[in-house]
Amino acid sequence: SRSSMMKKLLTLVLITRPNQVLLGMKKRGFGQGRWNGFGGKVEKGETILEAAKRELFEESSLKSDDLKEIGLIDFEFVGDPQILEVHVFTTSKFEGEPTESSEMRPQWFNVKDIPFDTMWPDDHLWFPLFLSGTKFKGYFLFEGHDKILKQTLDKVDSL
Ligand SMILES: Cc1cc(-c2ccco2)c2oc(N)nc2c1
């Protein structure tokens, strides 16, 4: 029922190395055709952190035990009661070689050349906070997948 807020938990992992961020080109499904971090749904019986690690490995072949949560974003779509609660993690400590999966084609980007034009339209708003190590909470109301009607973005001390 509406009283039990309709929320879907998702994860998003951004891997960094000096002056660079690893992004994946989404090859199918939700967000297809856009560069993004690695992530997806939180399944029953797993923690959000376990889901982030699992999706990172499934989508990029990378492993990390050092994921730090740096952001919490609620996404809403006009006409859809399901709110996406996205837990954003980052690390620069990982093992493995980025490898293309059925879902994602990974590529390193210099921070000054991040392809915001082929990313979700909210990214250019909160990436500067993530890149400067500032924890944040955000809310974005989308109309379709390209237009942001309403937004809030706040720096926080703890998530
Ligand atoms: C609506 C929306 C969803 C996601 C998402 C899906 C799975 C994890 O995150 C986004 O990711 C980014 N960068 N913008 C996003 C907007």
Coordinates of C-alpha atoms and ligand atoms in Angstrom, one line a residue:
S1 CA 0.0 0.0 0.0
R2 CA 1.1 3.6 -0.4
S3 CA 1.6 4.0 3.3
S4 CA 4.5 1.5 3.2
M5 CA 6.5 3.8 0.9
M6 CA 7.1 2.1 -2.5
K7 CA 10.9 2.1 -2.5
K8 CA 13.3 0.0 -4.5
L9 CA 16.9 -0.3 -3.2
L10 CA 19.7 0.0 -5.8
T11 CA 23.4 0.3 -5.6
L12 CA 25.9 2.3 -7.7
V13 CA 29.7 1.8 -7.4
L14 CA 32.3 4.3 -8.7
I15 CA 35.8 3.0 -9.0
T16 CA 38.6 5.6 -9.1
R17 CA 42.4 5.7 -9.6
P18 CA 44.5 8.8 -9.7
N19 CA 42.7 11.4 -11.9
Q20 CA 40.4 8.8 -13.4
V21 CA 37.0 7.2 -12.9
L22 CA 35.9 3.8 -14.2
L23 CA 32.5 3.9 -16.0
G24 CA 30.6 1.2 -17.8
M25 CA 28.5 1.6 -21.0
K26 CA 25.2 0.0 -20.2
K27 CA 24.5 -2.5 -23.1
R28 CA 20.9 -3.4 -22.4
G29 CA 18.0 -2.8 -20.0
F30 CA 17.6 0.2 -17.7
G31 CA 19.9 3.0 -18.5
Q32 CA 21.0 1.4 -21.8
G33 CA 23.3 3.6 -23.9
R34 CA 24.6 5.6 -21.0
W35 CA 27.9 5.5 -19.1
N36 CA 27.4 4.9 -15.4
G37 CA 28.9 3.3 -12.3
F38 CA 28.3 -0.4 -11.7
G39 CA 25.3 -1.5 -9.7
G40 CA 21.8 -2.8 -9.7
K41 CA 19.1 -4.2 -7.4
V42 CA 19.5 -5.3 -3.8
E43 CA 18.2 -8.9 -3.7
K44 CA 16.3 -10.5 -0.7
G45 CA 18.6 -11.8 1.9
E46 CA 21.6 -9.6 1.1
T47 CA 22.8 -6.3 2.6
I48 CA 23.1 -3.2 0.5
L49 CA 26.9 -3.4 0.8
E50 CA 26.9 -7.1 -0.3
A51 CA 24.7 -6.2 -3.3
A52 CA 27.2 -3.4 -4.3
K53 CA 30.1 -5.8 -4.1
R54 CA 28.1 -8.5 -6.1
E55 CA 27.0 -6.2 -8.8
L56 CA 30.5 -4.6 -9.1
F57 CA 31.9 -8.1 -9.7
E58 CA 29.1 -9.3 -12.0
E59 CA 29.3 -6.1 -14.2
S60 CA 33.1 -5.4 -14.2
S61 CA 34.9 -8.4 -12.8
L62 CA 36.4 -6.2 -10.1
K63 CA 36.5 -7.1 -6.4
S64 CA 36.7 -4.6 -3.5
D65 CA 36.4 -5.0 0.3
D66 CA 36.8 -1.2 0.7
L67 CA 33.6 0.2 -0.7
K68 CA 32.7 3.4 1.2
E69 CA 29.1 4.8 1.0
I70 CA 29.4 8.5 -0.1
G71 CA 25.9 9.3 -1.4
L72 CA 22.2 8.5 -1.1
I73 CA 19.9 9.5 -3.9
D74 CA 16.1 9.1 -4.3
F75 CA 14.9 9.0 -7.9
E76 CA 11.2 9.5 -8.7
F77 CA 9.5 9.4 -12.1
V78 CA 6.3 11.3 -12.8
G79 CA 3.5 8.8 -12.9
D80 CA 5.4 6.0 -11.2
P81 CA 4.9 5.4 -7.5
Q82 CA 8.1 3.4 -7.2
I83 CA 10.9 5.5 -5.7
L84 CA 14.5 4.3 -6.5
E85 CA 16.7 4.6 -3.4
V86 CA 20.3 4.5 -4.8
H87 CA 23.2 3.9 -2.4
V88 CA 26.3 5.3 -4.0
F89 CA 29.7 3.8 -3.1
T90 CA 33.3 4.5 -4.1
T91 CA 36.7 3.0 -3.7
S92 CA 40.2 3.3 -5.1
K93 CA 41.2 -0.1 -3.6
F94 CA 40.2 -3.0 -5.9
E95 CA 41.5 -6.2 -7.4
G96 CA 41.1 -7.5 -11.0
E97 CA 41.0 -6.1 -14.5
P98 CA 37.9 -4.3 -15.7
T99 CA 36.3 -6.7 -18.1
E100 CA 33.3 -6.3 -20.4
S101 CA 30.2 -8.2 -19.3
S102 CA 26.8 -8.8 -20.9
E103 CA 25.6 -5.7 -19.1
M104 CA 28.5 -3.3 -19.2
R105 CA 31.5 -2.2 -21.3
P106 CA 34.0 -0.7 -18.8
Q107 CA 36.3 2.2 -19.7
W108 CA 38.6 4.5 -17.7
F109 CA 37.9 8.3 -18.0
N110 CA 40.0 11.2 -17.0
V111 CA 38.1 13.2 -14.5
K112 CA 38.2 16.3 -16.8
D113 CA 36.7 14.3 -19.7
I114 CA 33.8 12.6 -18.0
P115 CA 31.1 12.0 -20.7
F116 CA 28.2 13.7 -19.0
D117 CA 26.4 14.1 -22.3
T118 CA 26.0 10.3 -22.4
M119 CA 25.2 9.8 -18.7
W120 CA 22.1 10.3 -16.6
P121 CA 21.3 14.0 -16.4
D122 CA 21.7 14.1 -12.6
D123 CA 25.4 13.0 -12.8
H124 CA 26.9 16.4 -13.6
L125 CA 25.2 17.8 -10.5
W126 CA 26.5 15.3 -7.9
F127 CA 29.8 14.0 -9.5
P128 CA 31.7 17.1 -8.3
L129 CA 30.6 16.2 -4.7
F130 CA 31.6 12.6 -5.1
L131 CA 35.0 13.6 -6.7
S132 CA 35.8 16.0 -3.9
G133 CA 35.0 13.4 -1.2
T134 CA 31.9 15.2 0.0
K135 CA 29.1 13.0 1.3
F136 CA 25.7 13.9 -0.1
K137 CA 21.9 13.3 -0.2
G138 CA 19.9 14.0 -3.3
Y139 CA 16.4 13.8 -4.7
F140 CA 15.6 14.0 -8.4
L141 CA 12.1 14.0 -10.0
F142 CA 12.4 12.8 -13.6
E143 CA 9.9 13.2 -16.4
G144 CA 10.9 10.3 -18.7
H145 CA 14.6 9.5 -18.6
D146 CA 16.0 12.8 -19.8
K147 CA 14.2 15.6 -18.0
I148 CA 14.7 16.6 -14.3
L149 CA 11.6 18.6 -13.1
K150 CA 12.7 19.0 -9.4
Q151 CA 15.8 18.4 -7.4
T152 CA 17.4 18.7 -4.0
L153 CA 21.1 18.1 -3.3
D154 CA 22.7 18.5 0.1
K155 CA 26.1 17.9 1.6
V156 CA 25.8 15.7 4.7
D157 CA 28.2 14.7 7.5
S158 CA 26.8 11.2 7.7
L159 CA 24.5 9.2 5.5
Ligands
LIG1 C1 16.9 7.2 -12.3 C2 18.4 6.9 -12.2 C3 18.8 5.6 -11.8 C4 20.2 5.3 -11.6 C5 20.7 4.0 -11.2 C6 20.2 2.8 -11.6 C7 21.0 1.8 -10.9 C8 21.9 2.5 -10.1 O1 21.7 3.9 -10.3 C9 21.1 6.3 -11.9 O2 22.5 6.3 -11.8 C10 22.9 7.6 -12.1 N1 24.2 8.0 -12.2 N2 21.8 8.4 -12.4 C11 20.7 7.6 -12.2 C12 19.3 7.9 -12.4

